[in-house]
mmCIF file of C-alpha atoms and ligand atoms in Angstrom:
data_model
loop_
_atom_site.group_PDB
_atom_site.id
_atom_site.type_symbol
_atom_site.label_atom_id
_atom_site.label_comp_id
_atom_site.label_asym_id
_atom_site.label_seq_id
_atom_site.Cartn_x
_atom_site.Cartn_y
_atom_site.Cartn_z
ATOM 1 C CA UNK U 1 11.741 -14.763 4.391
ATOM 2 C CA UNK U 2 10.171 -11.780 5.792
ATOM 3 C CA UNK U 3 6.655 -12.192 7.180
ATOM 4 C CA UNK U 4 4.028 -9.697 5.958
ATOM 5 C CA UNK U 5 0.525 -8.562 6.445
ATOM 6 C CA UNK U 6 -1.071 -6.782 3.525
ATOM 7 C CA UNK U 7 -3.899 -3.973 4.412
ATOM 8 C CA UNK U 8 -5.457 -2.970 1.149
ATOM 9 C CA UNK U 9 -8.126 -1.114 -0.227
ATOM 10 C CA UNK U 10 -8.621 -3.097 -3.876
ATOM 11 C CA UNK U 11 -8.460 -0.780 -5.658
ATOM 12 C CA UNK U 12 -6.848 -1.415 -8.950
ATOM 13 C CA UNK U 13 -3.508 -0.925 -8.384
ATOM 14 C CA UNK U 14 -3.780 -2.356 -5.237
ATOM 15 C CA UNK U 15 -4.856 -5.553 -6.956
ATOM 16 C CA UNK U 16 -1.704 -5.913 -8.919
ATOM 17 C CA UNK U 17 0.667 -5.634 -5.875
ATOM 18 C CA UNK U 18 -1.629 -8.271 -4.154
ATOM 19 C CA UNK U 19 -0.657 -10.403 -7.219
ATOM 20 C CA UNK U 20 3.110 -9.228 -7.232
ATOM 21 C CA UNK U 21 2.899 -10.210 -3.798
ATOM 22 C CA UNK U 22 1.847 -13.573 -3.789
ATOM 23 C CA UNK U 23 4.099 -14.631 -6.629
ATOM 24 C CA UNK U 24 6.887 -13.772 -4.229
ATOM 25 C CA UNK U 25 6.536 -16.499 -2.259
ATOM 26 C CA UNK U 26 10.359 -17.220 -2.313
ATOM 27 C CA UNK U 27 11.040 -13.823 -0.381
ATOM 28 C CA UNK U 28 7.501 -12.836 1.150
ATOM 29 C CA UNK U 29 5.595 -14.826 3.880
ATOM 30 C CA UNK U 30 2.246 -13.335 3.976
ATOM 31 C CA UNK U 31 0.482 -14.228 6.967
ATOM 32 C CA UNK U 32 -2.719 -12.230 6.337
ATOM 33 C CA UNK U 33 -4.758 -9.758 4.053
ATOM 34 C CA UNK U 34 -6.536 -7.123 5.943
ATOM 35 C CA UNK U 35 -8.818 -4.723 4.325
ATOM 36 C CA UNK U 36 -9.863 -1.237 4.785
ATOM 37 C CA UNK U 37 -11.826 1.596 2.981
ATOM 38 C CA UNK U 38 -10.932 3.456 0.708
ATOM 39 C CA UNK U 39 -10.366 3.086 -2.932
ATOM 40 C CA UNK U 40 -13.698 1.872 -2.439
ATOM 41 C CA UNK U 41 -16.426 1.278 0.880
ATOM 42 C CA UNK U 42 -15.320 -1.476 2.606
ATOM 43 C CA UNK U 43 -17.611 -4.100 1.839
ATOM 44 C CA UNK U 44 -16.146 -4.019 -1.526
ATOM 45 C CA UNK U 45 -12.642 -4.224 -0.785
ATOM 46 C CA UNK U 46 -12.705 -6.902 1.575
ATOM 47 C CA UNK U 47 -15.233 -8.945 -1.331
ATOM 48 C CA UNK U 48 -12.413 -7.728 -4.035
ATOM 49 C CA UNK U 49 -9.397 -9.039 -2.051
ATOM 50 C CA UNK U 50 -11.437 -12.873 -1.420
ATOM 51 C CA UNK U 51 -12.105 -12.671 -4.795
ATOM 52 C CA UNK U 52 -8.614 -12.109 -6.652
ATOM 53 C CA UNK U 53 -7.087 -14.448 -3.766
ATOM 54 C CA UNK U 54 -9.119 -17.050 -5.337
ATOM 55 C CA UNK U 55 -9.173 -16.139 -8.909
ATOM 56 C CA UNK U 56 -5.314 -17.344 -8.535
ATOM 57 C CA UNK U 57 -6.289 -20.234 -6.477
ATOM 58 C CA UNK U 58 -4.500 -18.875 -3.241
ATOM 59 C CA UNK U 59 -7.594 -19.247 -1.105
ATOM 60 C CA UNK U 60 -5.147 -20.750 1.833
ATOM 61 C CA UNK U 61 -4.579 -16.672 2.369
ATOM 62 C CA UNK U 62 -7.249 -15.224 5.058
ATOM 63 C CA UNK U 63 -8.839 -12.197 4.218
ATOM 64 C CA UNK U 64 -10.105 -9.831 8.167
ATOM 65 C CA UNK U 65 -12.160 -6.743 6.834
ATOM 66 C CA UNK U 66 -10.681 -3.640 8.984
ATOM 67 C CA UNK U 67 -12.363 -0.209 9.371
ATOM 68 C CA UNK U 68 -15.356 1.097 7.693
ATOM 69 C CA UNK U 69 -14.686 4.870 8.077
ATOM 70 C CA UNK U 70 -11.875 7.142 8.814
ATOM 71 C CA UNK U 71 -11.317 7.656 12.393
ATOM 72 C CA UNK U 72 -12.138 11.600 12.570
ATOM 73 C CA UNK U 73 -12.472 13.453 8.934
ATOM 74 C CA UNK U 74 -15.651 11.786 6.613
ATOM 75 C CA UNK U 75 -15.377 9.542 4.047
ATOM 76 C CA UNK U 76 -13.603 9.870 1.036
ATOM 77 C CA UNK U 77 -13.507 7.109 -1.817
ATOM 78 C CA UNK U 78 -12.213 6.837 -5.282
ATOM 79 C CA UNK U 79 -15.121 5.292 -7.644
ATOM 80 C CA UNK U 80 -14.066 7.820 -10.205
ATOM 81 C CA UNK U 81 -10.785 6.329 -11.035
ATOM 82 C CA UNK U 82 -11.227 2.358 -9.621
ATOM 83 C CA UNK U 83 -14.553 1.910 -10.893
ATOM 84 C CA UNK U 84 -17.530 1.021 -8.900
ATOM 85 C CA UNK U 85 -16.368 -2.294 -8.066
ATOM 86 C CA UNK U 86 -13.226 -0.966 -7.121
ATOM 87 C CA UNK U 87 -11.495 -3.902 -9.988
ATOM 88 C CA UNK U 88 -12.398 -1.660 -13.024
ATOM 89 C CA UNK U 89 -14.734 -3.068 -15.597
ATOM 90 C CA UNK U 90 -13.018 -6.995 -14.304
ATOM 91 C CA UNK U 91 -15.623 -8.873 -13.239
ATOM 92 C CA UNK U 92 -14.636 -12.142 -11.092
ATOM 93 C CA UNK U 93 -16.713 -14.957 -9.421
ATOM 94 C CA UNK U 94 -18.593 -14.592 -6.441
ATOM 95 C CA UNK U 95 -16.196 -15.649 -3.696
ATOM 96 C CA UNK U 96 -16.640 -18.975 -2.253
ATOM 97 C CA UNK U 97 -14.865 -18.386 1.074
ATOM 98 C CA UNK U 98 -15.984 -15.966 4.099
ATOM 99 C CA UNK U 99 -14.073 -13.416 5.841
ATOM 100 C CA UNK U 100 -12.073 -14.085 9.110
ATOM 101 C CA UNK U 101 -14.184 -13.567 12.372
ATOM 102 C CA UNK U 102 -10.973 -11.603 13.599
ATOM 103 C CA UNK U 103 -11.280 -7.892 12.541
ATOM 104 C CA UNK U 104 -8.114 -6.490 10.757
ATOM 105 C CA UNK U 105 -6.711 -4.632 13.893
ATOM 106 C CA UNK U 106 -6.927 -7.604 15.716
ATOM 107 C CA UNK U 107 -5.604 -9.783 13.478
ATOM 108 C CA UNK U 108 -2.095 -7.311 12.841
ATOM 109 C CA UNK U 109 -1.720 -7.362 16.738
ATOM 110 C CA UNK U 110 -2.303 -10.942 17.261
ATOM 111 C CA UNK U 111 0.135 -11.752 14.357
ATOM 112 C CA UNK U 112 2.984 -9.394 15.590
ATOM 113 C CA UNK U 113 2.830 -10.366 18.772
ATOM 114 C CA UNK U 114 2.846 -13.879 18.354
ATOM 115 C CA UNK U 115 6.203 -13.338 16.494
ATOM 116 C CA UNK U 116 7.890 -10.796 18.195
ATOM 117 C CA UNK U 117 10.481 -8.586 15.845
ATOM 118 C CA UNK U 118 9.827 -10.250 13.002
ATOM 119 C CA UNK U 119 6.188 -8.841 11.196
ATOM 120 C CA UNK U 120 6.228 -6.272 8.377
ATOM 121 C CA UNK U 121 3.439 -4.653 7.879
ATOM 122 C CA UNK U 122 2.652 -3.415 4.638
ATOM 123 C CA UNK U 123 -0.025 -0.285 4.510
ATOM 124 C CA UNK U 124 -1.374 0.825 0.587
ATOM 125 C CA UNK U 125 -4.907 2.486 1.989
ATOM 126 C CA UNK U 126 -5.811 4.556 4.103
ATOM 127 C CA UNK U 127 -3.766 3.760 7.499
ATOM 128 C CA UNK U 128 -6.860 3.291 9.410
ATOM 129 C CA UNK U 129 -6.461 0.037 11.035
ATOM 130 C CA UNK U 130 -2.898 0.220 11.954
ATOM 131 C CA UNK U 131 -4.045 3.381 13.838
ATOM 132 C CA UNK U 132 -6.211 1.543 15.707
ATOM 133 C CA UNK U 133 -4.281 -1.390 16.209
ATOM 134 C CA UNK U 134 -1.544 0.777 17.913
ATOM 135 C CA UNK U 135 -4.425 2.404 20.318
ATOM 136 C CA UNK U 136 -6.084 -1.061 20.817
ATOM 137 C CA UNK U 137 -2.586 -2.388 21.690
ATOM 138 C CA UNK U 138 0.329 -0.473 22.033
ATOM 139 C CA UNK U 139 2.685 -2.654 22.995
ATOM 140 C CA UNK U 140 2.339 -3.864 19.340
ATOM 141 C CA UNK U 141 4.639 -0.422 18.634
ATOM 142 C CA UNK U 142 8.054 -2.615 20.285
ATOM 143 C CA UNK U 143 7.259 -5.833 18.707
ATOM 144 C CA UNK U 144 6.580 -4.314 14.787
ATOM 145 C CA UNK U 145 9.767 -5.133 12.519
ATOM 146 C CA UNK U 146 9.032 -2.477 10.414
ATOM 147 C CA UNK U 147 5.759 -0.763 8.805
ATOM 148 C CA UNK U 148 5.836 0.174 5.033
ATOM 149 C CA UNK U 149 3.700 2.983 3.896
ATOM 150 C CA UNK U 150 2.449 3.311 0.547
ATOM 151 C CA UNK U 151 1.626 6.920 1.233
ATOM 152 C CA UNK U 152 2.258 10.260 1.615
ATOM 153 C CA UNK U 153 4.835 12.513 -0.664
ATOM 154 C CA UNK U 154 7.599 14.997 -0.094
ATOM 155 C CA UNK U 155 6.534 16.928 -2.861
ATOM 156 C CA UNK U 156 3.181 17.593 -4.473
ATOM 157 C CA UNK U 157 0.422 15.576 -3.454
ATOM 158 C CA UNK U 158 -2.426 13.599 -6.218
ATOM 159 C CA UNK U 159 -5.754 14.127 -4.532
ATOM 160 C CA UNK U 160 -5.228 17.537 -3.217
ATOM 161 C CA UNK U 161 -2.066 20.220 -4.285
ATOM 162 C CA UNK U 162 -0.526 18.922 -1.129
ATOM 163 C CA UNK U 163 -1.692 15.604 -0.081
ATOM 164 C CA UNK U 164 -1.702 12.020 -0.917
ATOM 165 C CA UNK U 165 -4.707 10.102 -0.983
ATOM 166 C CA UNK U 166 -4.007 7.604 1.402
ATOM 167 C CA UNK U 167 -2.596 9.747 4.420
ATOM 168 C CA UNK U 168 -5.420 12.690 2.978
ATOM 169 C CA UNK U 169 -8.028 9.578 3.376
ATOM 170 C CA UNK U 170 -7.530 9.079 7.219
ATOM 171 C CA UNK U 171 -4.912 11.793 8.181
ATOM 172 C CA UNK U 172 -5.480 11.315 12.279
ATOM 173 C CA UNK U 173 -4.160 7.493 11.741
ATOM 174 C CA UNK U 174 -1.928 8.258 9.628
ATOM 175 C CA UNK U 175 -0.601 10.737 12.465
ATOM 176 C CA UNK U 176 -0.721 8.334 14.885
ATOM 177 C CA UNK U 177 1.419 5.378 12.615
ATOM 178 C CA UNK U 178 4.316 8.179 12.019
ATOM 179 C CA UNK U 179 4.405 9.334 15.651
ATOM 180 C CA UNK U 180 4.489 5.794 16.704
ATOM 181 C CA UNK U 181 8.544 5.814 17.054
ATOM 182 C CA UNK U 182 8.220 2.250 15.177
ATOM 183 C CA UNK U 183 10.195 1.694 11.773
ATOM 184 C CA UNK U 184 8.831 3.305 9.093
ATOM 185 C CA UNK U 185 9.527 3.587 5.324
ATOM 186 C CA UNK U 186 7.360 6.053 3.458
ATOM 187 C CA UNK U 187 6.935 4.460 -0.701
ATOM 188 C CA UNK U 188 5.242 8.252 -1.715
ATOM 189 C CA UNK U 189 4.410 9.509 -4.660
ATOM 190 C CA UNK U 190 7.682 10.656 -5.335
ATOM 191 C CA UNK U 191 9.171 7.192 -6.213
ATOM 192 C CA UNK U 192 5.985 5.499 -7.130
ATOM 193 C CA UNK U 193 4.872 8.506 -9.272
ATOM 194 C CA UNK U 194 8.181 6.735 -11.639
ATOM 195 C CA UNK U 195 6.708 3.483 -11.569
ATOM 196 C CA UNK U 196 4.968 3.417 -14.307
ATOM 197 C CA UNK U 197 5.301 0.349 -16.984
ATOM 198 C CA UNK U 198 6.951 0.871 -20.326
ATOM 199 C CA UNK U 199 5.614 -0.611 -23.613
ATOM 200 C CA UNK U 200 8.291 -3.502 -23.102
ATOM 201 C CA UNK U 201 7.153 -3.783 -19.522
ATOM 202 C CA UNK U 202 3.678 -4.468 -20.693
ATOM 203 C CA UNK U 203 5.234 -6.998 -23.361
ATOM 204 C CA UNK U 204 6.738 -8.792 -20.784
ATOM 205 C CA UNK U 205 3.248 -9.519 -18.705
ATOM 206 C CA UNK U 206 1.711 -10.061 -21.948
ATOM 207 C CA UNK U 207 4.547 -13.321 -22.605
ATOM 208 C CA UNK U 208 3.602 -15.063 -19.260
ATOM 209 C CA UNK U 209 -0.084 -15.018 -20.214
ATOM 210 C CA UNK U 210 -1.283 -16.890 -16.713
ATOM 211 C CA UNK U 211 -4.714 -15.461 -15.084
ATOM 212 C CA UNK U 212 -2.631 -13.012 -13.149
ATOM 213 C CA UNK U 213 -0.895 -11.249 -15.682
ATOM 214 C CA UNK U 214 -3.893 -11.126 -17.950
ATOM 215 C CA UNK U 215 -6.055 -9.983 -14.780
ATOM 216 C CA UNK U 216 -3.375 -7.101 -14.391
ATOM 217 C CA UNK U 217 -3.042 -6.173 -17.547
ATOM 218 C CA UNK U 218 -7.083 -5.751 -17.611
ATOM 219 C CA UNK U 219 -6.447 -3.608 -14.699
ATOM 220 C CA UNK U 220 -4.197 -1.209 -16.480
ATOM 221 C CA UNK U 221 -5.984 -0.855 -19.316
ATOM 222 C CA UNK U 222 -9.241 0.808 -17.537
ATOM 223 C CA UNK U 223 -6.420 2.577 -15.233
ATOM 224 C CA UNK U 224 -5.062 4.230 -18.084
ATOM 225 C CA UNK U 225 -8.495 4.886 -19.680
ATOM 226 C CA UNK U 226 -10.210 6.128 -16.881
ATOM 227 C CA UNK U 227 -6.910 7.775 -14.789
ATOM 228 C CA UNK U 228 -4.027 9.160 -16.609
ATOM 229 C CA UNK U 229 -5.046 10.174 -20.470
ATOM 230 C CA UNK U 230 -0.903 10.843 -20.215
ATOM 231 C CA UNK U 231 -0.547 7.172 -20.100
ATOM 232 C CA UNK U 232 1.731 7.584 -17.110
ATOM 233 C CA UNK U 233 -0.171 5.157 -15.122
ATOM 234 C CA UNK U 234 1.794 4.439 -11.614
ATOM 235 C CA UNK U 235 1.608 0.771 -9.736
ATOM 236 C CA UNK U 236 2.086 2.652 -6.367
ATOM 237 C CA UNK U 237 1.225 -0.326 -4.144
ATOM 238 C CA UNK U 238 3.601 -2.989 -5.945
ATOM 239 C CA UNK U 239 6.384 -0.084 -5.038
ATOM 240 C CA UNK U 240 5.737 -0.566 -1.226
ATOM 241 C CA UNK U 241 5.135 -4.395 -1.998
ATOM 242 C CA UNK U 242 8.838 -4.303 -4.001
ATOM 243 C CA UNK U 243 10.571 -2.637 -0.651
ATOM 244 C CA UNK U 244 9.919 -5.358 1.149
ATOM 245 C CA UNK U 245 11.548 -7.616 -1.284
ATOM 246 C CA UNK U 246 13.939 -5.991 -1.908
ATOM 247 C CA UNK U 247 15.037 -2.380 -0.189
ATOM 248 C CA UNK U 248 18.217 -1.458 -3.040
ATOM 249 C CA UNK U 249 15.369 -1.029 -5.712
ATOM 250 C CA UNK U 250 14.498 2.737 -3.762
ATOM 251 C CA UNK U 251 16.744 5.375 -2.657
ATOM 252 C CA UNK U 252 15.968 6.473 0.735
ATOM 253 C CA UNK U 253 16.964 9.234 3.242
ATOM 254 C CA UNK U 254 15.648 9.437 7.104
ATOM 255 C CA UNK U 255 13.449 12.324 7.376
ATOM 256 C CA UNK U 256 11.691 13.934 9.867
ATOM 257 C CA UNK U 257 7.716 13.674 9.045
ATOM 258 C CA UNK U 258 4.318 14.773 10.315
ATOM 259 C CA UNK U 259 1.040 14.964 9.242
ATOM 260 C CA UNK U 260 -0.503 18.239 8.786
ATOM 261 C CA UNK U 261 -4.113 18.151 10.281
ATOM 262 C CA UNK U 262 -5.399 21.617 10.520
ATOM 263 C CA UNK U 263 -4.337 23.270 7.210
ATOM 264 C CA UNK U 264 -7.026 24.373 5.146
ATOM 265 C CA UNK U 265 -5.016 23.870 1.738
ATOM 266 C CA UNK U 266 -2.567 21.091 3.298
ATOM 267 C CA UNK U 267 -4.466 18.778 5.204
ATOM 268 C CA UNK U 268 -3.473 15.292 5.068
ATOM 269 C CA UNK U 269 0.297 16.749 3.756
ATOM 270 C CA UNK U 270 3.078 14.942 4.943
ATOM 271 C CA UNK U 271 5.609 17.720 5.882
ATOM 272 C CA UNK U 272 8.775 15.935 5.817
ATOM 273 C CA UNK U 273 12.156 18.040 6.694
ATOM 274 C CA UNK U 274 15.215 18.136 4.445
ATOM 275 C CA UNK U 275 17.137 16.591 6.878
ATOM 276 C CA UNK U 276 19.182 20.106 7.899
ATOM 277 C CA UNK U 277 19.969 20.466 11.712
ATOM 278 C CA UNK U 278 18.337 24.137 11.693
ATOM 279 C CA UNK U 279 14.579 22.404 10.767
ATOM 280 C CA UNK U 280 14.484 19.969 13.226
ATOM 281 C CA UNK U 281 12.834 21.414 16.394
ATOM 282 C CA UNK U 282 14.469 19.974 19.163
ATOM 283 C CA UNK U 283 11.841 18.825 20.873
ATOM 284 C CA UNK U 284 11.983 16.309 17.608
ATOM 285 C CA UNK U 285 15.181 15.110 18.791
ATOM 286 C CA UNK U 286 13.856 11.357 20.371
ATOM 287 C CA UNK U 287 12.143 11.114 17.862
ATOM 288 C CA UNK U 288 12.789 8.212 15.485
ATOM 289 C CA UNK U 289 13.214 9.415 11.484
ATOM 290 C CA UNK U 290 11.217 8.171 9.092
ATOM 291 C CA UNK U 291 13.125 6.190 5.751
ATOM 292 C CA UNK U 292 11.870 8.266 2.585
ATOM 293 C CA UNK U 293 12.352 6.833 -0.318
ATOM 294 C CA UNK U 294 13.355 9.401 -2.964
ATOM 295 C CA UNK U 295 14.966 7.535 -5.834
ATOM 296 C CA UNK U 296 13.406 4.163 -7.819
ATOM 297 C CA UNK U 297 15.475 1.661 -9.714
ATOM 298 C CA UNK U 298 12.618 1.348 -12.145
ATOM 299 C CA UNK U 299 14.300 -1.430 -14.422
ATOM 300 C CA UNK U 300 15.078 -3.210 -10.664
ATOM 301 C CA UNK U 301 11.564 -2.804 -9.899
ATOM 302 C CA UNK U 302 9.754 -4.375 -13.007
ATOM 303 C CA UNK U 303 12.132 -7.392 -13.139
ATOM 304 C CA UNK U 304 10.859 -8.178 -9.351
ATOM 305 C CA UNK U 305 7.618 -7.474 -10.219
ATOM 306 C CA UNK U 306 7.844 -9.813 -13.460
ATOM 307 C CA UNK U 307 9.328 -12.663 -11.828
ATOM 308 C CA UNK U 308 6.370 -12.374 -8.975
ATOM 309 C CA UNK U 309 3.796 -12.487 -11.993
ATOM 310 C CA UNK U 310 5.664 -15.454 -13.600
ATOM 311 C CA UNK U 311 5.947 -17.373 -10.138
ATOM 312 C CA UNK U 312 1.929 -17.106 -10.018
HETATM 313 C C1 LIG R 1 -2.893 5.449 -3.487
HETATM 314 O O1 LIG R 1 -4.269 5.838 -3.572
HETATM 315 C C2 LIG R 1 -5.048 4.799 -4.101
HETATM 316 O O2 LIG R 1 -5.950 5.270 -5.044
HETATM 317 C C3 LIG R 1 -4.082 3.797 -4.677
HETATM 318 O O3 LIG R 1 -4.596 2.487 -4.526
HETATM 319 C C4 LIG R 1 -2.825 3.992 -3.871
HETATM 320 O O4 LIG R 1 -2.816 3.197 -2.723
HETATM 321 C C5 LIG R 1 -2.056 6.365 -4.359
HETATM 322 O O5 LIG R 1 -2.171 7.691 -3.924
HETATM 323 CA CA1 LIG R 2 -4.396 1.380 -2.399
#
């Protein structure tokens, strides 16, 4: 059983990996939902994430809303492709339970420090209060397990040419997570860009027909209207959320990556090296690598994520 903690920015497709990662009980332990800005301000998310927590009756799950604003750059959401809510044109009851008093930073350090070595932490928005939690309390960075990062990209980036929304969303914590020497696996947009459902796929969470599935397949249907006219609509977040169950769905190779903050044309890139002795400055050399994924089993990946729907 590995023991997670979620921080989300729901978000549509964040929505469907909360889902995926619920119904996973028999591998996942989640031991808290923390929110963030992003897809959405964070009012929203935090009200989205009580609200599909309950709308599958999992309302023993606490919900600690996290950071408001980036920590340097301003804010940058994405209404035009989540919808104003953030949950698309889904709209769910009012939610009946209130957020934690402990703030999402708080709440990862308390967590991972009360079980030492053995907390995942699982990162699909902007990376905003891990950042913090690692300045707040750094001796977090030898107790972590591991973090994974939806995030980032080796090659082309969606929100700019060369960077991914999450890491372009709050590139200074996003610098401070991948310097941290913890373990880190990077789920970019070069797996999770090949994680989109196929028309059996879509069959399949049509069959189990429980409020989940129908909920996600509402989600994908304004995803696809309102994001990809290609129909190539990507689930990145139930990638990072499918790692953690199970790591032989991706490919990976350890990379060396950093965050470009200065570059008028790259901010927010993450410039990950091929690997090659002759690109690594040495000064690189204690540094920890970073596990990229390159490669998704995508037939692996939708049977994990069907069984989580089914479990729900
Ligand atoms: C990431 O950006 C957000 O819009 C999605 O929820 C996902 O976390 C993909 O770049
Ligand atoms: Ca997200």
């Amino acid at each position: 059983m590995v023991k997670v903690i979620f921080d989300t920015d729901p978000g549509l497709d964040d929505a469907i990996a909360l889902f995926f990662m619920l119904g996973r009980s028999d591998k996942l332990e989640p031991l808290a939902i923390t929110t963030v800005f992003g897809n959405v301000s964070i009012e929203k998310t935090t009200e989205n994430a009580l609200k599909l927590v309950e709308s599958i009756k999992k309302e023993g799950i606490s919900v600690h809303s996290g950071a408001s604003h980036p920590l340097v750059r301003d804010l940058t959401t994405g209404e035009f492709i989540h919808g104003d809510s953030g949950l698309g044109d889904v709209e769910l009851d009012k939610p009946k339970k209130q957020i934690e008093d402990t703030k999402a930073a708080v709440c990862m350090a308390e967590y991972v420090l009360k079980h030492p070595g053995e907390v995942t932490i699982i990162t699909v928005g902007p990376m905003t209060n891990l950042g913090l939690a690692m300045r707040l309390f750094p001796e977090i960075k030898d107790n972590l397990k591991e973090v994974i990062v939806m995030g980032g990209s080796v090659g082309f980036g969606n929100r700019t040419a060369s960077a991914e929304y999450n890491i372009f969303a709050d590139p200074h914590a996003a610098h401070i997570v991948f310097e941290s020497n913890v373990p880190i696996t990077m789920i970019g947009l070069d797996v999770t860009k090949k994680s989109s459902p196929s028309k059996e796929h879509i069959e399949q969470l049509q069959e189990i027909d429980n409020k989940a599935s129908s909920l996600a397949l509402k989600f994908l249907d304004f995803y696809r209207k309102k994001f990809d006219k290609d129909k190539n609509i990507a689930l990145h977040d139930a990638c990072a959320v499918a790692y953690a169950i199970d790591p032989s769905i991706f490919t990976t190779k350890e990379m060396d990556v950093r965050v470009e903050l200065t570059g008028t044309h790259t901010f927010g890139r993450t410039v990950c090296s091929k690997g090659q002795e002759e690109v690594v400055d040495e000064s690189r050399k204690e540094k920890r690598p970073v596990n990229v994924a390159l490669e998704i089993d995508r037939e692996k990946f939708f049977k994990e994520l069907i069984e989580g729907y089914r479990r729900l």
